[in-house]
Tab-separated table of C-alpha atoms in Angstrom:
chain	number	residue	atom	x	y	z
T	1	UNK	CA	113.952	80.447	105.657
T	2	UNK	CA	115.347	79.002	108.850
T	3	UNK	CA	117.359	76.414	107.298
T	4	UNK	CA	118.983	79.395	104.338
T	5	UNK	CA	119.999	81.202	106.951
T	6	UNK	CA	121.315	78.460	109.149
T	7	UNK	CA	123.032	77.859	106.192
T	8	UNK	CA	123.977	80.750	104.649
T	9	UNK	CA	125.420	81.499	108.440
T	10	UNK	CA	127.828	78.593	108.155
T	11	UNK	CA	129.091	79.950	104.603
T	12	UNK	CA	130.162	83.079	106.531
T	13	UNK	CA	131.326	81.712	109.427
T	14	UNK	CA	133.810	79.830	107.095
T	15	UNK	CA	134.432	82.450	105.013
T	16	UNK	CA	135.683	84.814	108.030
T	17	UNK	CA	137.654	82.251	109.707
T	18	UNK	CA	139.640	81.347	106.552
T	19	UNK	CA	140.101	84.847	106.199
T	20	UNK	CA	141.444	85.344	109.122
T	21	UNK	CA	143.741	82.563	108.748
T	22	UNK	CA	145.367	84.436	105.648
T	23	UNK	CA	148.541	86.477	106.220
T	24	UNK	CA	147.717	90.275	105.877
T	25	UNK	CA	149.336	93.852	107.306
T	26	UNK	CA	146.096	93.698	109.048
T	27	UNK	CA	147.064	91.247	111.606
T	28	UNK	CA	150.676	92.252	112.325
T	29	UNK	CA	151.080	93.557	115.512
T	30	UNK	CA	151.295	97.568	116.859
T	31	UNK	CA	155.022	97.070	117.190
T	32	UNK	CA	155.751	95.856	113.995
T	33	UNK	CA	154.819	99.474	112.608
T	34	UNK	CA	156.610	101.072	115.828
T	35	UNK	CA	159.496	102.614	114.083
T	36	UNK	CA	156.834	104.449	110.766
T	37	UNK	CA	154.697	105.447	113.900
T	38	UNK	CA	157.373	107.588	115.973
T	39	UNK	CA	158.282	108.752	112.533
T	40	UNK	CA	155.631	110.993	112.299
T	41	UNK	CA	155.979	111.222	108.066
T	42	UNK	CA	152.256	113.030	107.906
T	43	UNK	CA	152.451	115.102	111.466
T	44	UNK	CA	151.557	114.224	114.989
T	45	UNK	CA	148.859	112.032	115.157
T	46	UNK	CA	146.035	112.669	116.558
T	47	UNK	CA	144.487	112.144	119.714
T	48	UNK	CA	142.153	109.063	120.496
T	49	UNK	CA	138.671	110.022	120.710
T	50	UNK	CA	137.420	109.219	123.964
T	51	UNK	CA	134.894	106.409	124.104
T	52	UNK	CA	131.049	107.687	124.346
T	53	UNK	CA	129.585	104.665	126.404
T	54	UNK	CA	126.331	104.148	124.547
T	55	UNK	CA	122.904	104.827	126.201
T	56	UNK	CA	120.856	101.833	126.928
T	57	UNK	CA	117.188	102.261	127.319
T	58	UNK	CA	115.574	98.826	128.532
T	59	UNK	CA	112.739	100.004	130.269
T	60	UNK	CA	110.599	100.986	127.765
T	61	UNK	CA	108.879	97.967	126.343
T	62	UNK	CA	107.582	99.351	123.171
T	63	UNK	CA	110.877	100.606	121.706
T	64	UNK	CA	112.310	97.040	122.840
T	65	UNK	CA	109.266	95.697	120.818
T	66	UNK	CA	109.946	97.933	118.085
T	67	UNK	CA	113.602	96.866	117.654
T	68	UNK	CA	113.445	93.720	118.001
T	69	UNK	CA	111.019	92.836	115.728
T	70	UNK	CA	112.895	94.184	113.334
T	71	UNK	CA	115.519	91.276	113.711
T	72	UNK	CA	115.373	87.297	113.266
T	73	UNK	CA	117.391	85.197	114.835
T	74	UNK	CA	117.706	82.468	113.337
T	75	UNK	CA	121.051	80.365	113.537
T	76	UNK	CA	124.262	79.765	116.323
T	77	UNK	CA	127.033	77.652	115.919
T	78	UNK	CA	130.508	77.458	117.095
T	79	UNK	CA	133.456	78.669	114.788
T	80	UNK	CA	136.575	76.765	114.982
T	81	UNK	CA	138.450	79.193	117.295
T	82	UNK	CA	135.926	78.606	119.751
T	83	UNK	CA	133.601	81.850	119.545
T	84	UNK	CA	129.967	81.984	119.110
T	85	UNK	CA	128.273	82.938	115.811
T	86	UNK	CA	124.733	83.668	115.041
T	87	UNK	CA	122.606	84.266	111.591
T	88	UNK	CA	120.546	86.928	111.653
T	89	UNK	CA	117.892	88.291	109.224
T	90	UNK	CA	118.554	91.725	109.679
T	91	UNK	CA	115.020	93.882	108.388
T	92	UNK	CA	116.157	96.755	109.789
T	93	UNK	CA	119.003	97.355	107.793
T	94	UNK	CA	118.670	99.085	103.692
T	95	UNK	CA	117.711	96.683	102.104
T	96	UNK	CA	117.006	94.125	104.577
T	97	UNK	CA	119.703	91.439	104.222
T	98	UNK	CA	121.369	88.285	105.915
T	99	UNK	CA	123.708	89.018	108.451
T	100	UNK	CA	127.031	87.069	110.967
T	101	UNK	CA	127.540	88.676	114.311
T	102	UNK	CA	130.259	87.516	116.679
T	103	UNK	CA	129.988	88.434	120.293
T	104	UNK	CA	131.206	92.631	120.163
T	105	UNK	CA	130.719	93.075	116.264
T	106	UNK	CA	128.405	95.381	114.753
T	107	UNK	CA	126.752	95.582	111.458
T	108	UNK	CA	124.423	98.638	110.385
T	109	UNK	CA	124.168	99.557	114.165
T	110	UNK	CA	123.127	96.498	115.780
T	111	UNK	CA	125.954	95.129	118.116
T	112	UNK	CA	125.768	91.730	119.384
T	113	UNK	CA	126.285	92.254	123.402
T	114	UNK	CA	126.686	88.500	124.363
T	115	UNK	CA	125.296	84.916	123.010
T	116	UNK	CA	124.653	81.775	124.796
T	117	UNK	CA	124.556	78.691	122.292
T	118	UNK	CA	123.968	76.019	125.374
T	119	UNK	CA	120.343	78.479	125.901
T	120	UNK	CA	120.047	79.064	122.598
T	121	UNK	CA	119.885	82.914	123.054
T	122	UNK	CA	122.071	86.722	122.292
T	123	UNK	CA	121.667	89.705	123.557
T	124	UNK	CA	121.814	93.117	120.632
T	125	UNK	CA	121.689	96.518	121.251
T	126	UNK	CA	120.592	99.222	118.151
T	127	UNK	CA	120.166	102.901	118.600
T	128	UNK	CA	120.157	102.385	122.379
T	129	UNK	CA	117.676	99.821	122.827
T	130	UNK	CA	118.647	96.418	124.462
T	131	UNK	CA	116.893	93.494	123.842
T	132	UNK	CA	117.836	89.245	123.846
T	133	UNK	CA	115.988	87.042	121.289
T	134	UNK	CA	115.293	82.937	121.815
T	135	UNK	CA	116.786	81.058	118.506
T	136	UNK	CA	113.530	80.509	116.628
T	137	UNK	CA	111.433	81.946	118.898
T	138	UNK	CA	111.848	85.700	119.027
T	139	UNK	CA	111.740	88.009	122.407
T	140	UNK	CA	112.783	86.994	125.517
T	141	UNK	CA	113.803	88.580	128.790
T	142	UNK	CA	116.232	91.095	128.682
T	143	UNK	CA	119.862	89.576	129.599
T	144	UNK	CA	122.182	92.121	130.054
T	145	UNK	CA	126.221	91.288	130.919
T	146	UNK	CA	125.297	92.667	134.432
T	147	UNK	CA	122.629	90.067	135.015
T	148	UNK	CA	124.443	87.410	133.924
T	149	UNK	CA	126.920	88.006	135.844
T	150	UNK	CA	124.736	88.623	139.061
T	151	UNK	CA	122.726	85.330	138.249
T	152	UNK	CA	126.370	83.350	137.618
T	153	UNK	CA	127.376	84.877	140.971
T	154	UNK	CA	123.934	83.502	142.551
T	155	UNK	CA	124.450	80.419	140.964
T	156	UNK	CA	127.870	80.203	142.784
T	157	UNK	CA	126.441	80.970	146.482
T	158	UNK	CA	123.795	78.102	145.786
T	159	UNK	CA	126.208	75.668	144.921
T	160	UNK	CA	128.208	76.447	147.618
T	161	UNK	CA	125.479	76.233	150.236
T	162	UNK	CA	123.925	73.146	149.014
T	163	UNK	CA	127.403	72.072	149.606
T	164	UNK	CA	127.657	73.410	152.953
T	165	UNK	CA	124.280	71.620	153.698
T	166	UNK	CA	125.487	68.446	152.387
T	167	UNK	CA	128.570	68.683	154.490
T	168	UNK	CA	126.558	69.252	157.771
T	169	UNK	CA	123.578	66.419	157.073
T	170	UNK	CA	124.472	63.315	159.422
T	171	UNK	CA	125.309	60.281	157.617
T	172	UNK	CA	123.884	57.550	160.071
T	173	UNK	CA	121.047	57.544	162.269
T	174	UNK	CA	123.500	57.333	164.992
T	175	UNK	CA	125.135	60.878	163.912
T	176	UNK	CA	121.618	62.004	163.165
T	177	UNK	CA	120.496	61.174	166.791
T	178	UNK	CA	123.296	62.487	168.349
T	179	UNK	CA	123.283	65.616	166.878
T	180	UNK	CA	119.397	66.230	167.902
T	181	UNK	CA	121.008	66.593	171.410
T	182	UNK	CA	124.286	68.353	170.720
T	183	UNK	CA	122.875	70.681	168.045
T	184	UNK	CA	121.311	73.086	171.034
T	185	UNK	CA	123.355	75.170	173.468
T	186	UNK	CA	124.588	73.237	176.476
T	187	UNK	CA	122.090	75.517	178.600
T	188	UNK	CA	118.990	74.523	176.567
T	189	UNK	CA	117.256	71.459	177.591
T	190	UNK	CA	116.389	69.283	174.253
T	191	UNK	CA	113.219	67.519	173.520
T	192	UNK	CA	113.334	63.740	174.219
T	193	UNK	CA	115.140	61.843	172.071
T	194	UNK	CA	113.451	58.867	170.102
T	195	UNK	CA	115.878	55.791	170.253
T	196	UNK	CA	114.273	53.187	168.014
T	197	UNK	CA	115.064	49.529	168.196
T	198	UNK	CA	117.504	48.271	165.764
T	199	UNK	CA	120.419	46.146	165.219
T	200	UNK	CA	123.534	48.277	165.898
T	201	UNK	CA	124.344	47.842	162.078
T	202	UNK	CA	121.498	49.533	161.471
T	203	UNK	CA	122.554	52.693	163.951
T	204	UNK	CA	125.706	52.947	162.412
T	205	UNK	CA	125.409	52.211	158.457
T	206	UNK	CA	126.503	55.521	156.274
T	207	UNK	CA	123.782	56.969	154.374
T	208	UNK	CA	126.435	57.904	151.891
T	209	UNK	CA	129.484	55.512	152.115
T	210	UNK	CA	131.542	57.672	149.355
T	211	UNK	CA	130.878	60.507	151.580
T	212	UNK	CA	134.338	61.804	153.546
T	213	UNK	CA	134.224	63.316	156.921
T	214	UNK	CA	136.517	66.533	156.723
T	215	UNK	CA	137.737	68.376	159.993
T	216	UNK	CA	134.833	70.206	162.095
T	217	UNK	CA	134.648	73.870	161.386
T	218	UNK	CA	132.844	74.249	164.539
T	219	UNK	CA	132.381	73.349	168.455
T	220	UNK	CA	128.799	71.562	167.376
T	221	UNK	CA	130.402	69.844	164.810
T	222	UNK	CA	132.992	68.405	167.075
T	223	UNK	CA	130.753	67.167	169.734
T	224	UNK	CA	129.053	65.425	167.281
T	225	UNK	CA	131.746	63.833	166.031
T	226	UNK	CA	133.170	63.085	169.205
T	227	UNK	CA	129.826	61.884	170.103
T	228	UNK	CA	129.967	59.235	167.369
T	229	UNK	CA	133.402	57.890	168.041
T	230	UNK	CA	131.719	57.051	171.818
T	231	UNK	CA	129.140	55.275	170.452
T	232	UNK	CA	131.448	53.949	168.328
T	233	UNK	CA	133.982	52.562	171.048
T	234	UNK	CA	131.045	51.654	173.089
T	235	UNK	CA	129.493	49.291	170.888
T	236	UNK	CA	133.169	47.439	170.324
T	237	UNK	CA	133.280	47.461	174.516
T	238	UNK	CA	129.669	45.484	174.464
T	239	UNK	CA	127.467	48.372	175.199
T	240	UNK	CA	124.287	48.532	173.142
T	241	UNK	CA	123.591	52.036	170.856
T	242	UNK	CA	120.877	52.540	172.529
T	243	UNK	CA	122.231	52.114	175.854
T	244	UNK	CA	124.648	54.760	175.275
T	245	UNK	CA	122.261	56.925	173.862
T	246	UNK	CA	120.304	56.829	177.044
T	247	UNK	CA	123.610	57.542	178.851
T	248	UNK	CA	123.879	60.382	176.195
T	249	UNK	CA	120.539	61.914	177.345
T	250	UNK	CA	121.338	61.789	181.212
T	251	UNK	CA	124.867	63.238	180.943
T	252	UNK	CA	123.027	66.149	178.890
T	253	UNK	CA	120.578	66.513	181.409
T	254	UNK	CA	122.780	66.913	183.562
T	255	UNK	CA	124.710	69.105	181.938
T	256	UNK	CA	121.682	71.850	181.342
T	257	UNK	CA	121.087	72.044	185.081
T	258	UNK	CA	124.257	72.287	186.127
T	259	UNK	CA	124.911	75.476	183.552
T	260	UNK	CA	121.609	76.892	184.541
T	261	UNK	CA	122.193	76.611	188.270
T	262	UNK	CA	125.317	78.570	187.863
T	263	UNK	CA	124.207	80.864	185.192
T	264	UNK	CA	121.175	81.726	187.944
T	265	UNK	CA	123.604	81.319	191.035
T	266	UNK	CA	125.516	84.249	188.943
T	267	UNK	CA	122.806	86.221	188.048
T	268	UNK	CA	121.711	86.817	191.621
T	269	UNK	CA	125.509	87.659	193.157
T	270	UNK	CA	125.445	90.338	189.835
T	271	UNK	CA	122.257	91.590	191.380
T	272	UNK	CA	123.121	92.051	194.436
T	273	UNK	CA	126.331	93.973	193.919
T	274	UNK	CA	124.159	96.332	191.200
T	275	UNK	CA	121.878	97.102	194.163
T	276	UNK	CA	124.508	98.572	196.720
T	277	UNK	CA	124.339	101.930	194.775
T	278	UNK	CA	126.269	104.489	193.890
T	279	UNK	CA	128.172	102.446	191.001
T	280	UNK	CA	129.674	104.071	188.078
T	281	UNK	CA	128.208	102.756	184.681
T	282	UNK	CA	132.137	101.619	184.183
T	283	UNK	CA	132.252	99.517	187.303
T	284	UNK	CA	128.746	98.226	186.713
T	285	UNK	CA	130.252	96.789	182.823
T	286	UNK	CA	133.016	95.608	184.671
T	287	UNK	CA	130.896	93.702	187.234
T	288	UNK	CA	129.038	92.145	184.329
T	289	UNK	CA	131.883	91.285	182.165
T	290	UNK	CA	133.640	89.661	185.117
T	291	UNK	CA	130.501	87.483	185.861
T	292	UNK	CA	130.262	86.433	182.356
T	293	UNK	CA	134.412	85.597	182.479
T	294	UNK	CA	133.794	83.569	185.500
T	295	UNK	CA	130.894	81.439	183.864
T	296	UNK	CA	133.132	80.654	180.816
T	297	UNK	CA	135.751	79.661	183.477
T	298	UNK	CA	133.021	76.710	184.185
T	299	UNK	CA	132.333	76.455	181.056
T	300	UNK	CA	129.223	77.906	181.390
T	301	UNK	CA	127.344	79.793	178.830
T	302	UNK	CA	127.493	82.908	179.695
T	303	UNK	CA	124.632	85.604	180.594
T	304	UNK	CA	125.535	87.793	177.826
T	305	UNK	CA	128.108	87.236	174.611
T	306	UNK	CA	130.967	88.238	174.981
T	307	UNK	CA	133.231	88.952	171.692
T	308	UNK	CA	135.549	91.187	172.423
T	309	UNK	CA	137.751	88.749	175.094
T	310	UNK	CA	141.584	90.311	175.432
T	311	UNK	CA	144.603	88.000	175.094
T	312	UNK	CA	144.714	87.833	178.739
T	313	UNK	CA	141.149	86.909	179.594
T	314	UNK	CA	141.108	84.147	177.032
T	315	UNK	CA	144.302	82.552	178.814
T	316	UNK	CA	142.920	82.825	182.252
T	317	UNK	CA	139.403	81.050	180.866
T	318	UNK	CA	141.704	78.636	179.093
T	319	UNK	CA	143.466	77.910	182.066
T	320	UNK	CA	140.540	77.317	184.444
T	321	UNK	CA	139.041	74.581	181.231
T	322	UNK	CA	142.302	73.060	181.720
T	323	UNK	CA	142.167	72.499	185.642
T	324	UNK	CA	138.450	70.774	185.227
């Protein structure tokens, strides 16, 4: 039965594409009849009836059983033009008969919504009822357009952040180790650092050597980087990788205590001006967004975010990076 209608599908699928191939009124365009149209010979036309979107009921699994059973699916191919055709056995129809659907058509009210040949799958609706079968298998999940889409769109994002992933994973040990102690905020002490002993080829060989190292997109990124170039320069100057990665540690160590010594030097001079009273709640924002301003003069991270910097403040914290 499988094979007929696999069969009889490809009759039909040749029959309608050589008959569309054929030259008929049919397939002239609107404009061709433009002048008989404005005419009017038979009165003004009338006007077009306003499509009724059709009511799809998908929740209610025994009508989707109902209707679908009614309908074998049984062949796909490809016609020549590059659309999707499928062989049904249509016994819902009087009499039951063998039937071609392209993706849109309809044929004693069952509509073919969509096909997928790759999945081997389509997607009807009849008198309502939406329902996809599997080629040769019969009832599957409903796939409607709007899931497709949403799952294509999902599809997208994961490819995307896979890439974005891929993009961000070091491609040495050195880069890897590095960006263990960059990775955190300059005011957050990291755990110790594991510097194994290896040849420096070792440190530096790419995981990846096809991979390409685009521009950073962020400050992390960029001390990274700029942490591998060092290591990178201080190999060539006779310094071992894991003797700069020590000096990597200490200069980070530093680093943290410095920014919290100021950020709690700070903190204690914003206290102390809070508690002389009488304050407005505007001078009190001011006092805090001033203290914050003056850590990210430093370069210190300050004790609260601060998004909303005007031109003017972001010049003045430029300038003061500048000066260090």
């Amino acid at each position: 039965m499988i094979r007929f209608c696999a069969l009889f599908l490809l009759l039909s699928v040749w029959t309608l594409t050589g008959f569309a191939q054929e030259e008929s009124f049919t397939t002239r365009p609107r404009a061709y009849y433009e002048l008989i149209i404005k005419s009017e010979p038979f009165g003004p036309m009338a006007p077009d009836e306003p499509e009724i979107a059709e009511e799809i009921i998908v929740q209610d699994p025994e009508k989707v059983k109902e209707e679908s059973s009614k309908i074998q699916l049984c062949a796909m191919t490809y016609t020549p033009d590059g659309r999707t055709a499928v062989g049904l056995i249509d016994n819902g129809s009087n009499p039951p008969g063998y039937i071609t659907l392209f993706d849109g058509d309809e044929s004693n009210g069952l509509t073919m919504v969509l096909s997928n040949l790759e999945e081997e799958y389509a997607t009807f609706t009849r008198d309502g009822v939406m329902f996809t079968l599997k080629l040769g298998l019969g009832l599957m999940e409903t796939i409607t357009p709007e899931l497709l889409a949403q799952r294509e769109e999902e599809a997208i994002l994961e490819e995307e952040a896979q890439a974005e992933i891929e993009r961000k994973r070091p491609n040495s040990l050195a880069e890897q180790l590095i960006a263990m102690q960059m990775s955190l905020p300059p005011d957050v002490e990291a755990p110790p650092l594991p510097i194994p002993i290896l040849d420096t080829e070792d440190f530096v060989r790419e995981f990846d050597p096809n991979k390409e190292r685009g521009e950073p997109e962020t400050d992390e990124e960029a001390l990274i980087q700029a942490g591998v170039a060092e290591l990178h320069d201080a190999v060539a100057s006779g310094e071992t990788p894991q003797e700069y990665l020590k000096r990597l540690v200490e200069h980070r160590q530093q680093e943290v205590k410095r920014q919290q010594d100021e950020k709690a030097r700070a903190q204690q001079e914003l206290d102390e001006q809070l508690a002389s009273g009488n304050l407005s709640k505007e001078t009190e924002a001011y006092l805090r967004r001033r203290t914050n301003i003056e850590l990210m003069k430093k370069g210190v991270v300050p004790l609260t975010p601060v998004d909303d910097l005007t031109e003017e403040e972001q010049a003045e914290i430029d300038a003061a990076l500048l000066e260090e």
